[in-house]
mmCIF file with all atom_site columns, C-alpha atoms in Angstrom:
data_model
loop_
_atom_site.group_PDB
_atom_site.id
_atom_site.type_symbol
_atom_site.label_atom_id
_atom_site.label_alt_id
_atom_site.label_comp_id
_atom_site.label_asym_id
_atom_site.label_entity_id
_atom_site.label_seq_id
_atom_site.pdbx_PDB_ins_code
_atom_site.Cartn_x
_atom_site.Cartn_y
_atom_site.Cartn_z
_atom_site.occupancy
_atom_site.B_iso_or_equiv
_atom_site.pdbx_formal_charge
_atom_site.auth_seq_id
_atom_site.auth_comp_id
_atom_site.auth_asym_id
_atom_site.auth_atom_id
_atom_site.pdbx_PDB_model_num
ATOM 1   C CA . GLY G 1 1   ? 93.737  122.019 84.472  1.00 66.00 ? 1   GLY G CA 1
ATOM 2   C CA . MET G 1 2   ? 95.112  120.149 87.419  1.00 81.00 ? 2   MET G CA 1
ATOM 3   C CA . ILE G 1 3   ? 94.335  116.442 87.710  1.00 89.00 ? 3   ILE G CA 1
ATOM 4   C CA . ILE G 1 4   ? 93.407  115.526 91.283  1.00 91.00 ? 4   ILE G CA 1
ATOM 5   C CA . ALA G 1 5   ? 93.545  112.040 92.809  1.00 93.00 ? 5   ALA G CA 1
ATOM 6   C CA . ASN G 1 6   ? 91.627  112.355 96.071  1.00 92.00 ? 6   ASN G CA 1
ATOM 7   C CA . CYS G 1 7   ? 91.306  109.647 98.726  1.00 90.00 ? 7   CYS G CA 1
ATOM 8   C CA . ARG G 1 8   ? 90.182  112.018 101.509 1.00 85.00 ? 8   ARG G CA 1
ATOM 9   C CA . ARG G 1 9   ? 86.697  111.464 102.970 1.00 80.00 ? 9   ARG G CA 1
ATOM 10  C CA . THR G 1 10  ? 84.763  113.582 105.442 1.00 73.00 ? 10  THR G CA 1
ATOM 11  C CA . THR G 1 11  ? 82.009  112.090 107.593 1.00 67.00 ? 11  THR G CA 1
ATOM 12  C CA . PRO G 1 12  ? 79.102  114.580 107.359 1.00 63.00 ? 12  PRO G CA 1
ATOM 13  C CA . LEU G 1 13  ? 77.664  114.165 110.867 1.00 61.00 ? 13  LEU G CA 1
ATOM 14  C CA . ILE G 1 14  ? 80.805  114.449 112.980 1.00 58.00 ? 14  ILE G CA 1
ATOM 15  C CA . GLY G 1 15  ? 83.175  116.013 110.462 1.00 56.00 ? 15  GLY G CA 1
ATOM 16  C CA . SER G 1 16  ? 85.890  113.435 110.968 1.00 63.00 ? 16  SER G CA 1
ATOM 17  C CA . VAL G 1 17  ? 88.350  112.901 108.144 1.00 70.00 ? 17  VAL G CA 1
ATOM 18  C CA . THR G 1 18  ? 89.280  109.452 106.899 1.00 77.00 ? 18  THR G CA 1
ATOM 19  C CA . TRP G 1 19  ? 90.332  107.724 103.683 1.00 83.00 ? 19  TRP G CA 1
ATOM 20  C CA . GLY G 1 20  ? 88.547  105.870 100.894 1.00 86.00 ? 20  GLY G CA 1
ATOM 21  C CA . ASN G 1 21  ? 89.096  104.829 97.292  1.00 91.00 ? 21  ASN G CA 1
ATOM 22  C CA . VAL G 1 22  ? 90.741  107.336 94.971  1.00 94.00 ? 22  VAL G CA 1
ATOM 23  C CA . ARG G 1 23  ? 88.363  109.725 93.183  1.00 93.00 ? 23  ARG G CA 1
ATOM 24  C CA . TRP G 1 24  ? 89.764  111.294 90.016  1.00 93.00 ? 24  TRP G CA 1
ATOM 25  C CA . SER G 1 25  ? 88.985  114.704 88.556  1.00 90.00 ? 25  SER G CA 1
ATOM 26  C CA . GLY G 1 26  ? 90.435  116.277 85.432  1.00 87.00 ? 26  GLY G CA 1
ATOM 27  C CA . ASP G 1 27  ? 91.449  115.001 82.009  1.00 86.00 ? 27  ASP G CA 1
ATOM 28  C CA . LEU G 1 28  ? 93.547  111.910 82.662  1.00 86.00 ? 28  LEU G CA 1
ATOM 29  C CA . GLU G 1 29  ? 94.195  111.467 78.947  1.00 85.00 ? 29  GLU G CA 1
ATOM 30  C CA . ALA G 1 30  ? 96.235  114.681 79.092  1.00 81.00 ? 30  ALA G CA 1
ATOM 31  C CA . VAL G 1 31  ? 99.066  112.813 80.828  1.00 83.00 ? 31  VAL G CA 1
ATOM 32  C CA . ARG G 1 32  ? 99.346  109.927 78.372  1.00 84.00 ? 32  ARG G CA 1
ATOM 33  C CA . GLY G 1 33  ? 102.991 109.414 77.437  1.00 82.00 ? 33  GLY G CA 1
ATOM 34  C CA . LYS G 1 34  ? 104.126 112.574 79.232  1.00 84.00 ? 34  LYS G CA 1
ATOM 35  C CA . ARG G 1 35  ? 106.507 113.312 82.077  1.00 84.00 ? 35  ARG G CA 1
ATOM 36  C CA . VAL G 1 36  ? 104.125 113.516 85.025  1.00 87.00 ? 36  VAL G CA 1
ATOM 37  C CA . LEU G 1 37  ? 104.897 115.463 88.185  1.00 90.00 ? 37  LEU G CA 1
ATOM 38  C CA . LEU G 1 38  ? 102.925 113.986 91.077  1.00 93.00 ? 38  LEU G CA 1
ATOM 39  C CA . PHE G 1 39  ? 102.454 116.061 94.252  1.00 94.00 ? 39  PHE G CA 1
ATOM 40  C CA . VAL G 1 40  ? 102.002 114.663 97.775  1.00 95.00 ? 40  VAL G CA 1
ATOM 41  C CA . HIS G 1 41  ? 101.199 117.208 100.505 1.00 92.00 ? 41  HIS G CA 1
ATOM 42  C CA . GLY G 1 42  ? 101.865 117.281 104.251 1.00 88.00 ? 42  GLY G CA 1
ATOM 43  C CA . ILE G 1 43  ? 99.444  117.825 107.133 1.00 81.00 ? 43  ILE G CA 1
ATOM 44  C CA . ARG G 1 44  ? 97.021  120.662 107.831 1.00 76.00 ? 44  ARG G CA 1
ATOM 45  C CA . GLU G 1 45  ? 96.176  121.397 104.214 1.00 77.00 ? 45  GLU G CA 1
ATOM 46  C CA . THR G 1 46  ? 92.710  122.210 102.874 1.00 77.00 ? 46  THR G CA 1
ATOM 47  C CA . GLU G 1 47  ? 91.767  121.006 99.412  1.00 77.00 ? 47  GLU G CA 1
ATOM 48  C CA . ALA G 1 48  ? 91.291  124.563 98.155  1.00 80.00 ? 48  ALA G CA 1
ATOM 49  C CA . ARG G 1 49  ? 94.769  125.591 99.260  1.00 84.00 ? 49  ARG G CA 1
ATOM 50  C CA . LEU G 1 50  ? 96.277  122.409 97.846  1.00 84.00 ? 50  LEU G CA 1
ATOM 51  C CA . ARG G 1 51  ? 94.975  123.162 94.378  1.00 83.00 ? 51  ARG G CA 1
ATOM 52  C CA . ALA G 1 52  ? 96.579  126.606 94.549  1.00 86.00 ? 52  ALA G CA 1
ATOM 53  C CA . VAL G 1 53  ? 99.908  125.296 95.858  1.00 87.00 ? 53  VAL G CA 1
ATOM 54  C CA . TYR G 1 54  ? 100.044 122.420 93.375  1.00 87.00 ? 54  TYR G CA 1
ATOM 55  C CA . SER G 1 55  ? 99.209  124.744 90.478  1.00 86.00 ? 55  SER G CA 1
ATOM 56  C CA . GLU G 1 56  ? 101.925 127.161 91.586  1.00 87.00 ? 56  GLU G CA 1
ATOM 57  C CA . ILE G 1 57  ? 104.577 124.433 91.604  1.00 88.00 ? 57  ILE G CA 1
ATOM 58  C CA . ALA G 1 58  ? 103.383 123.035 88.264  1.00 86.00 ? 58  ALA G CA 1
ATOM 59  C CA . SER G 1 59  ? 103.569 126.439 86.587  1.00 86.00 ? 59  SER G CA 1
ATOM 60  C CA . ARG G 1 60  ? 107.060 127.147 87.934  1.00 86.00 ? 60  ARG G CA 1
ATOM 61  C CA . ALA G 1 61  ? 108.347 123.687 86.990  1.00 84.00 ? 61  ALA G CA 1
ATOM 62  C CA . VAL G 1 62  ? 107.376 124.273 83.369  1.00 73.00 ? 62  VAL G CA 1
ATOM 63  C CA . ALA G 1 63  ? 110.993 124.187 82.139  1.00 73.00 ? 63  ALA G CA 1
ATOM 64  C CA . SER G 1 64  ? 111.372 120.571 83.244  1.00 74.00 ? 64  SER G CA 1
ATOM 65  C CA . HIS G 1 65  ? 107.792 119.255 83.240  1.00 75.00 ? 65  HIS G CA 1
ATOM 66  C CA . ASP G 1 66  ? 104.641 119.790 81.200  1.00 76.00 ? 66  ASP G CA 1
ATOM 67  C CA . PRO G 1 67  ? 102.276 121.782 83.473  1.00 69.00 ? 67  PRO G CA 1
ATOM 68  C CA . GLU G 1 68  ? 99.323  119.964 81.870  1.00 70.00 ? 68  GLU G CA 1
ATOM 69  C CA . ALA G 1 69  ? 100.752 116.696 83.169  1.00 82.00 ? 69  ALA G CA 1
ATOM 70  C CA . ALA G 1 70  ? 100.633 117.606 86.858  1.00 87.00 ? 70  ALA G CA 1
ATOM 71  C CA . VAL G 1 71  ? 98.732  115.360 89.260  1.00 91.00 ? 71  VAL G CA 1
ATOM 72  C CA . GLY G 1 72  ? 97.840  116.335 92.828  1.00 92.00 ? 72  GLY G CA 1
ATOM 73  C CA . PHE G 1 73  ? 97.315  113.562 95.384  1.00 94.00 ? 73  PHE G CA 1
ATOM 74  C CA . VAL G 1 74  ? 95.020  114.467 98.289  1.00 91.00 ? 74  VAL G CA 1
ATOM 75  C CA . TRP G 1 75  ? 95.094  112.354 101.468 1.00 89.00 ? 75  TRP G CA 1
ATOM 76  C CA . PRO G 1 76  ? 93.314  112.822 104.823 1.00 83.00 ? 76  PRO G CA 1
ATOM 77  C CA . ALA G 1 77  ? 95.799  114.966 106.722 1.00 72.00 ? 77  ALA G CA 1
ATOM 78  C CA . GLY G 1 78  ? 93.784  118.139 107.039 1.00 54.00 ? 78  GLY G CA 1
ATOM 79  C CA . SER G 1 79  ? 92.051  117.418 110.327 1.00 49.00 ? 79  SER G CA 1
ATOM 80  C CA . THR G 1 80  ? 93.195  118.659 113.708 1.00 44.00 ? 80  THR G CA 1
ATOM 81  C CA . VAL G 1 81  ? 92.531  115.118 114.972 1.00 42.00 ? 81  VAL G CA 1
ATOM 82  C CA . ALA G 1 82  ? 95.467  113.873 112.922 1.00 42.00 ? 82  ALA G CA 1
ATOM 83  C CA . VAL G 1 83  ? 97.691  116.537 114.436 1.00 43.00 ? 83  VAL G CA 1
ATOM 84  C CA . THR G 1 84  ? 96.500  116.080 118.018 1.00 40.00 ? 84  THR G CA 1
ATOM 85  C CA . TRP G 1 85  ? 96.691  112.312 118.026 1.00 41.00 ? 85  TRP G CA 1
ATOM 86  C CA . PRO G 1 86  ? 99.872  111.101 116.316 1.00 47.00 ? 86  PRO G CA 1
ATOM 87  C CA . PHE G 1 87  ? 98.714  107.492 116.398 1.00 46.00 ? 87  PHE G CA 1
ATOM 88  C CA . THR G 1 88  ? 95.742  108.504 114.238 1.00 56.00 ? 88  THR G CA 1
ATOM 89  C CA . LEU G 1 89  ? 98.142  109.859 111.665 1.00 62.00 ? 89  LEU G CA 1
ATOM 90  C CA . ALA G 1 90  ? 100.511 106.908 111.964 1.00 63.00 ? 90  ALA G CA 1
ATOM 91  C CA . THR G 1 91  ? 97.745  104.405 111.273 1.00 71.00 ? 91  THR G CA 1
ATOM 92  C CA . ALA G 1 92  ? 96.724  106.468 108.229 1.00 77.00 ? 92  ALA G CA 1
ATOM 93  C CA . LEU G 1 93  ? 100.135 106.174 106.583 1.00 82.00 ? 93  LEU G CA 1
ATOM 94  C CA . THR G 1 94  ? 99.689  102.591 105.385 1.00 87.00 ? 94  THR G CA 1
ATOM 95  C CA . PRO G 1 95  ? 96.209  102.898 103.797 1.00 89.00 ? 95  PRO G CA 1
ATOM 96  C CA . CYS G 1 96  ? 97.069  106.311 102.337 1.00 90.00 ? 96  CYS G CA 1
ATOM 97  C CA . GLY G 1 97  ? 100.294 104.841 101.001 1.00 93.00 ? 97  GLY G CA 1
ATOM 98  C CA . GLN G 1 98  ? 98.219  102.105 99.406  1.00 94.00 ? 98  GLN G CA 1
ATOM 99  C CA . ARG G 1 99  ? 96.052  104.703 97.640  1.00 95.00 ? 99  ARG G CA 1
ATOM 100 C CA . LEU G 1 100 ? 99.162  106.538 96.422  1.00 96.00 ? 100 LEU G CA 1
ATOM 101 C CA . ARG G 1 101 ? 100.536 103.218 95.186  1.00 96.00 ? 101 ARG G CA 1
ATOM 102 C CA . ASP G 1 102 ? 97.301  102.774 93.193  1.00 95.00 ? 102 ASP G CA 1
ATOM 103 C CA . VAL G 1 103 ? 97.833  106.212 91.606  1.00 95.00 ? 103 VAL G CA 1
ATOM 104 C CA . ILE G 1 104 ? 101.398 105.285 90.615  1.00 95.00 ? 104 ILE G CA 1
ATOM 105 C CA . VAL G 1 105 ? 100.238 101.962 89.148  1.00 93.00 ? 105 VAL G CA 1
ATOM 106 C CA . LYS G 1 106 ? 97.455  103.629 87.153  1.00 90.00 ? 106 LYS G CA 1
ATOM 107 C CA . HIS G 1 107 ? 99.825  106.098 85.538  1.00 88.00 ? 107 HIS G CA 1
ATOM 108 C CA . ARG G 1 108 ? 102.403 103.470 84.722  1.00 87.00 ? 108 ARG G CA 1
ATOM 109 C CA . ILE G 1 109 ? 100.041 100.819 83.349  1.00 85.00 ? 109 ILE G CA 1
ATOM 110 C CA . HIS G 1 110 ? 97.242  102.873 81.772  1.00 82.00 ? 110 HIS G CA 1
ATOM 111 C CA . PHE G 1 111 ? 99.114  105.920 80.521  1.00 83.00 ? 111 PHE G CA 1
ATOM 112 C CA . GLY G 1 112 ? 102.702 104.769 80.068  1.00 77.00 ? 112 GLY G CA 1
ATOM 113 C CA . ALA G 1 113 ? 103.727 108.002 81.742  1.00 76.00 ? 113 ALA G CA 1
ATOM 114 C CA . SER G 1 114 ? 107.111 108.784 83.215  1.00 81.00 ? 114 SER G CA 1
ATOM 115 C CA . LEU G 1 115 ? 106.512 109.671 86.858  1.00 91.00 ? 115 LEU G CA 1
ATOM 116 C CA . ASP G 1 116 ? 108.423 112.052 89.137  1.00 94.00 ? 116 ASP G CA 1
ATOM 117 C CA . VAL G 1 117 ? 107.180 112.837 92.660  1.00 96.00 ? 117 VAL G CA 1
ATOM 118 C CA . ASN G 1 118 ? 107.277 116.025 94.705  1.00 95.00 ? 118 ASN G CA 1
ATOM 119 C CA . ALA G 1 119 ? 106.507 115.324 98.383  1.00 96.00 ? 119 ALA G CA 1
ATOM 120 C CA . HIS G 1 120 ? 106.331 117.806 101.251 1.00 95.00 ? 120 HIS G CA 1
ATOM 121 C CA . SER G 1 121 ? 106.763 117.093 104.964 1.00 92.00 ? 121 SER G CA 1
ATOM 122 C CA . LEU G 1 122 ? 104.760 113.999 106.040 1.00 89.00 ? 122 LEU G CA 1
ATOM 123 C CA . GLY G 1 123 ? 103.817 113.451 102.414 1.00 93.00 ? 123 GLY G CA 1
ATOM 124 C CA . ALA G 1 124 ? 107.287 111.892 102.162 1.00 95.00 ? 124 ALA G CA 1
ATOM 125 C CA . ALA G 1 125 ? 106.188 109.283 104.728 1.00 91.00 ? 125 ALA G CA 1
ATOM 126 C CA . VAL G 1 126 ? 103.116 108.480 102.612 1.00 93.00 ? 126 VAL G CA 1
ATOM 127 C CA . LEU G 1 127 ? 105.412 108.120 99.588  1.00 96.00 ? 127 LEU G CA 1
ATOM 128 C CA . ALA G 1 128 ? 107.758 105.788 101.492 1.00 95.00 ? 128 ALA G CA 1
ATOM 129 C CA . SER G 1 129 ? 104.741 103.672 102.425 1.00 94.00 ? 129 SER G CA 1
ATOM 130 C CA . ALA G 1 130 ? 103.516 103.612 98.810  1.00 96.00 ? 130 ALA G CA 1
ATOM 131 C CA . LEU G 1 131 ? 106.893 102.538 97.441  1.00 96.00 ? 131 LEU G CA 1
ATOM 132 C CA . ARG G 1 132 ? 107.222 99.870  100.126 1.00 95.00 ? 132 ARG G CA 1
ATOM 133 C CA . GLN G 1 133 ? 103.870 98.451  99.015  1.00 94.00 ? 133 GLN G CA 1
ATOM 134 C CA . LEU G 1 134 ? 104.789 98.732  95.342  1.00 93.00 ? 134 LEU G CA 1
ATOM 135 C CA . GLY G 1 135 ? 107.540 96.184  95.930  1.00 88.00 ? 135 GLY G CA 1
ATOM 136 C CA . ALA G 1 136 ? 110.082 95.491  93.208  1.00 85.00 ? 136 ALA G CA 1
ATOM 137 C CA . TYR G 1 137 ? 108.447 97.694  90.557  1.00 87.00 ? 137 TYR G CA 1
ATOM 138 C CA . LYS G 1 138 ? 110.591 100.787 90.088  1.00 92.00 ? 138 LYS G CA 1
ATOM 139 C CA . TRP G 1 139 ? 107.895 102.856 88.422  1.00 93.00 ? 139 TRP G CA 1
ATOM 140 C CA . VAL G 1 140 ? 108.928 106.208 89.887  1.00 95.00 ? 140 VAL G CA 1
ATOM 141 C CA . ARG G 1 141 ? 111.904 108.016 88.396  1.00 94.00 ? 141 ARG G CA 1
ATOM 142 C CA . HIS G 1 142 ? 113.053 111.127 90.297  1.00 96.00 ? 142 HIS G CA 1
ATOM 143 C CA . VAL G 1 143 ? 111.807 112.219 93.727  1.00 97.00 ? 143 VAL G CA 1
ATOM 144 C CA . TYR G 1 144 ? 111.949 115.764 95.125  1.00 97.00 ? 144 TYR G CA 1
ATOM 145 C CA . LEU G 1 145 ? 111.472 115.949 98.888  1.00 97.00 ? 145 LEU G CA 1
ATOM 146 C CA . MET G 1 146 ? 110.744 119.300 100.531 1.00 97.00 ? 146 MET G CA 1
ATOM 147 C CA . ALA G 1 147 ? 111.232 119.304 104.326 1.00 96.00 ? 147 ALA G CA 1
ATOM 148 C CA . PRO G 1 148 ? 110.645 115.526 104.520 1.00 95.00 ? 148 PRO G CA 1
ATOM 149 C CA . ALA G 1 149 ? 109.341 114.407 107.930 1.00 90.00 ? 149 ALA G CA 1
ATOM 150 C CA . ILE G 1 150 ? 110.832 110.930 107.580 1.00 90.00 ? 150 ILE G CA 1
ATOM 151 C CA . SER G 1 151 ? 113.616 108.844 109.096 1.00 89.00 ? 151 SER G CA 1
ATOM 152 C CA . GLN G 1 152 ? 116.870 107.899 107.413 1.00 92.00 ? 152 GLN G CA 1
ATOM 153 C CA . SER G 1 153 ? 115.486 104.359 106.969 1.00 91.00 ? 153 SER G CA 1
ATOM 154 C CA . ASP G 1 154 ? 112.428 105.727 105.134 1.00 93.00 ? 154 ASP G CA 1
ATOM 155 C CA . LEU G 1 155 ? 114.753 107.757 102.918 1.00 96.00 ? 155 LEU G CA 1
ATOM 156 C CA . ALA G 1 156 ? 116.743 104.601 102.134 1.00 96.00 ? 156 ALA G CA 1
ATOM 157 C CA . GLN G 1 157 ? 113.451 102.858 101.257 1.00 95.00 ? 157 GLN G CA 1
ATOM 158 C CA . ILE G 1 158 ? 112.567 105.606 98.787  1.00 97.00 ? 158 ILE G CA 1
ATOM 159 C CA . ALA G 1 159 ? 116.065 105.613 97.270  1.00 97.00 ? 159 ALA G CA 1
ATOM 160 C CA . GLN G 1 160 ? 116.120 101.880 96.610  1.00 96.00 ? 160 GLN G CA 1
ATOM 161 C CA . SER G 1 161 ? 112.590 101.878 95.170  1.00 96.00 ? 161 SER G CA 1
ATOM 162 C CA . ILE G 1 162 ? 113.097 104.355 92.306  1.00 96.00 ? 162 ILE G CA 1
ATOM 163 C CA . ARG G 1 163 ? 115.061 104.488 89.052  1.00 95.00 ? 163 ARG G CA 1
ATOM 164 C CA . GLY G 1 164 ? 116.495 107.963 89.376  1.00 95.00 ? 164 GLY G CA 1
ATOM 165 C CA . THR G 1 165 ? 117.609 110.376 92.078  1.00 97.00 ? 165 THR G CA 1
ATOM 166 C CA . VAL G 1 166 ? 116.132 111.377 95.439  1.00 98.00 ? 166 VAL G CA 1
ATOM 167 C CA . HIS G 1 167 ? 116.687 115.061 96.092  1.00 98.00 ? 167 HIS G CA 1
ATOM 168 C CA . VAL G 1 168 ? 116.423 115.946 99.784  1.00 98.00 ? 168 VAL G CA 1
ATOM 169 C CA . CYS G 1 169 ? 115.806 119.645 100.401 1.00 98.00 ? 169 CYS G CA 1
ATOM 170 C CA . TYR G 1 170 ? 116.389 120.332 104.092 1.00 97.00 ? 170 TYR G CA 1
ATOM 171 C CA . ASN G 1 171 ? 116.589 123.292 106.441 1.00 97.00 ? 171 ASN G CA 1
ATOM 172 C CA . HIS G 1 172 ? 118.365 123.304 109.822 1.00 96.00 ? 172 HIS G CA 1
ATOM 173 C CA . GLU G 1 173 ? 116.055 126.130 110.928 1.00 95.00 ? 173 GLU G CA 1
ATOM 174 C CA . ASP G 1 174 ? 112.740 124.519 109.959 1.00 95.00 ? 174 ASP G CA 1
ATOM 175 C CA . PRO G 1 175 ? 110.438 125.394 112.898 1.00 91.00 ? 175 PRO G CA 1
ATOM 176 C CA . ALA G 1 176 ? 107.897 122.651 112.185 1.00 88.00 ? 176 ALA G CA 1
ATOM 177 C CA . LEU G 1 177 ? 110.544 119.908 112.141 1.00 89.00 ? 177 LEU G CA 1
ATOM 178 C CA . MET G 1 178 ? 112.329 121.327 115.187 1.00 84.00 ? 178 MET G CA 1
ATOM 179 C CA . ALA G 1 179 ? 109.104 121.172 117.176 1.00 73.00 ? 179 ALA G CA 1
ATOM 180 C CA . TYR G 1 180 ? 108.671 117.413 117.245 1.00 63.00 ? 180 TYR G CA 1
ATOM 181 C CA . ARG G 1 181 ? 110.401 114.104 116.700 1.00 59.00 ? 181 ARG G CA 1
ATOM 182 C CA . LEU G 1 182 ? 109.201 111.639 114.102 1.00 54.00 ? 182 LEU G CA 1
ATOM 183 C CA . TRP G 1 183 ? 105.788 110.039 114.422 1.00 51.00 ? 183 TRP G CA 1
ATOM 184 C CA . PRO G 1 184 ? 105.403 106.307 114.936 1.00 49.00 ? 184 PRO G CA 1
ATOM 185 C CA . PRO G 1 185 ? 106.163 103.816 113.487 1.00 47.00 ? 185 PRO G CA 1
ATOM 186 C CA . SER G 1 186 ? 109.510 105.625 113.226 1.00 49.00 ? 186 SER G CA 1
ATOM 187 C CA . ASN G 1 187 ? 111.315 106.164 116.508 1.00 53.00 ? 187 ASN G CA 1
ATOM 188 C CA . TRP G 1 188 ? 110.675 109.172 118.739 1.00 60.00 ? 188 TRP G CA 1
ATOM 189 C CA . ILE G 1 189 ? 114.327 110.129 119.079 1.00 69.00 ? 189 ILE G CA 1
ATOM 190 C CA . GLU G 1 190 ? 115.564 110.638 115.536 1.00 81.00 ? 190 GLU G CA 1
ATOM 191 C CA . ASN G 1 191 ? 115.424 114.052 113.904 1.00 87.00 ? 191 ASN G CA 1
ATOM 192 C CA . ALA G 1 192 ? 113.562 114.310 110.614 1.00 91.00 ? 192 ALA G CA 1
ATOM 193 C CA . VAL G 1 193 ? 115.635 114.135 107.427 1.00 95.00 ? 193 VAL G CA 1
ATOM 194 C CA . GLY G 1 194 ? 114.156 117.494 106.427 1.00 95.00 ? 194 GLY G CA 1
ATOM 195 C CA . LEU G 1 195 ? 115.877 119.088 109.422 1.00 94.00 ? 195 LEU G CA 1
ATOM 196 C CA . VAL G 1 196 ? 119.305 117.437 109.361 1.00 95.00 ? 196 VAL G CA 1
ATOM 197 C CA . GLY G 1 197 ? 119.707 116.287 105.754 1.00 97.00 ? 197 GLY G CA 1
ATOM 198 C CA . PRO G 1 198 ? 120.559 112.811 104.435 1.00 97.00 ? 198 PRO G CA 1
ATOM 199 C CA . ASP G 1 199 ? 122.968 110.604 106.324 1.00 95.00 ? 199 ASP G CA 1
ATOM 200 C CA . LYS G 1 200 ? 126.366 110.157 104.657 1.00 92.00 ? 200 LYS G CA 1
ATOM 201 C CA . ARG G 1 201 ? 125.694 106.406 104.468 1.00 91.00 ? 201 ARG G CA 1
ATOM 202 C CA . GLN G 1 202 ? 122.792 106.894 102.057 1.00 95.00 ? 202 GLN G CA 1
ATOM 203 C CA . GLY G 1 203 ? 123.236 105.496 98.555  1.00 92.00 ? 203 GLY G CA 1
ATOM 204 C CA . PRO G 1 204 ? 124.714 107.271 95.529  1.00 95.00 ? 204 PRO G CA 1
ATOM 205 C CA . ASN G 1 205 ? 121.308 108.287 94.182  1.00 97.00 ? 205 ASN G CA 1
ATOM 206 C CA . VAL G 1 206 ? 120.533 110.437 97.261  1.00 98.00 ? 206 VAL G CA 1
ATOM 207 C CA . ARG G 1 207 ? 121.482 114.102 97.035  1.00 98.00 ? 207 ARG G CA 1
ATOM 208 C CA . GLY G 1 208 ? 121.095 116.642 99.802  1.00 98.00 ? 208 GLY G CA 1
ATOM 209 C CA . HIS G 1 209 ? 120.386 120.325 99.196  1.00 98.00 ? 209 HIS G CA 1
ATOM 210 C CA . ASP G 1 210 ? 120.842 122.663 102.151 1.00 98.00 ? 210 ASP G CA 1
ATOM 211 C CA . PHE G 1 211 ? 118.122 125.336 102.106 1.00 97.00 ? 211 PHE G CA 1
ATOM 212 C CA . SER G 1 212 ? 118.903 126.687 105.580 1.00 97.00 ? 212 SER G CA 1
ATOM 213 C CA . PHE G 1 213 ? 119.264 130.125 104.000 1.00 97.00 ? 213 PHE G CA 1
ATOM 214 C CA . LEU G 1 214 ? 115.447 130.180 103.988 1.00 96.00 ? 214 LEU G CA 1
ATOM 215 C CA . GLY G 1 215 ? 115.560 130.724 107.749 1.00 96.00 ? 215 GLY G CA 1
ATOM 216 C CA . PRO G 1 216 ? 112.544 129.648 109.835 1.00 95.00 ? 216 PRO G CA 1
ATOM 217 C CA . SER G 1 217 ? 110.412 128.190 107.050 1.00 95.00 ? 217 SER G CA 1
ATOM 218 C CA . HIS G 1 218 ? 108.707 124.856 106.436 1.00 93.00 ? 218 HIS G CA 1
ATOM 219 C CA . GLY G 1 219 ? 107.277 125.424 102.962 1.00 89.00 ? 219 GLY G CA 1
ATOM 220 C CA . GLY G 1 220 ? 109.325 128.208 101.394 1.00 92.00 ? 220 GLY G CA 1
ATOM 221 C CA . TYR G 1 221 ? 111.107 125.885 98.958  1.00 93.00 ? 221 TYR G CA 1
ATOM 222 C CA . ARG G 1 222 ? 108.428 126.169 96.296  1.00 90.00 ? 222 ARG G CA 1
ATOM 223 C CA . ARG G 1 223 ? 108.795 129.965 96.132  1.00 91.00 ? 223 ARG G CA 1
ATOM 224 C CA . ILE G 1 224 ? 112.445 130.141 95.090  1.00 92.00 ? 224 ILE G CA 1
ATOM 225 C CA . SER G 1 225 ? 114.150 129.395 91.788  1.00 92.00 ? 225 SER G CA 1
ATOM 226 C CA . GLU G 1 226 ? 116.858 127.184 93.341  1.00 94.00 ? 226 GLU G CA 1
ATOM 227 C CA . TYR G 1 227 ? 114.283 124.478 93.984  1.00 93.00 ? 227 TYR G CA 1
ATOM 228 C CA . TYR G 1 228 ? 113.143 124.375 90.359  1.00 92.00 ? 228 TYR G CA 1
ATOM 229 C CA . GLN G 1 229 ? 116.740 124.417 89.163  1.00 92.00 ? 229 GLN G CA 1
ATOM 230 C CA . ILE G 1 230 ? 117.143 120.998 90.779  1.00 94.00 ? 230 ILE G CA 1
ATOM 231 C CA . MET G 1 231 ? 114.378 119.689 88.503  1.00 91.00 ? 231 MET G CA 1
ATOM 232 C CA . ARG G 1 232 ? 115.857 121.337 85.435  1.00 88.00 ? 232 ARG G CA 1
ATOM 233 C CA . ASP G 1 233 ? 119.271 119.801 86.117  1.00 90.00 ? 233 ASP G CA 1
ATOM 234 C CA . ASP G 1 234 ? 117.901 116.246 86.262  1.00 88.00 ? 234 ASP G CA 1
ATOM 235 C CA . PRO G 1 235 ? 118.020 114.068 83.099  1.00 80.00 ? 235 PRO G CA 1
ATOM 236 C CA . GLN G 1 236 ? 114.795 114.424 81.136  1.00 72.00 ? 236 GLN G CA 1
#
C-alpha cells in the first residue's frame, strides 16, 4: 500500500496542529531502486482524504510510475488556524520543508531511488523550502506542480535545484488562487504561479501547461488524463 511520511502532530488538549519528526508507515523496502513518486499536499487536507487522493494519483500514474513506489508526505496544514493566520503558515514552511528534505535524503541515500515530486497548491512552497535546504544536491528529477501557490522566484528555486523538468499546471480561473495573494515570506502583490503560469524568463527546464479549460477548479488536475500524459511524456 501507500507509504506515508508524516510530520503532522496534534496537541491532544487544545487540538492545535504543529510539526515534529517524520513518522513512517508502510513497506519502505518496496521503493528500493524504483522510480518513486512523492506527493506533497496543500492546505485544509485531512489525513484520511490525503490517503485517498494520493492513492488515486498513484493508480492513474501507473503508466509512468510504479504505484507500489508512491510516497505521501503529510505536513501540518489541515488546521483552520493555519488558514486564518497566514503568519502561522508562513513560519511552518521552513520546518516542514526541512522534514520534506529529510524524506528526499532518505530515499536517495538509503534506497537509491529515483525521485519525482507531485506538489499541489502550497505544497509547492514546502517543496521550494525543502530544495533550498537541500543545497547543491540535485536529488529530485522531475517535478509536477498542480496549482502551485508560489512566486516566480520560488519556481526558479525549484527549477535550479532539480535534474529534470518542472511542469507547471496552471489555471487562470482557479478560485482559490484568485482569492488571495501569496503568503509571506513572498510578497503580497504577486499572483501565484498556479494562476498566471510561469514567467517567460524562467529557465529552459520549466514548462507551463494551461489547464484553464477546467474552469473554476483548484484540484481538478488529478481527475483528467491530460495531467498524467505529462508524466508519460517525460524521460523514464
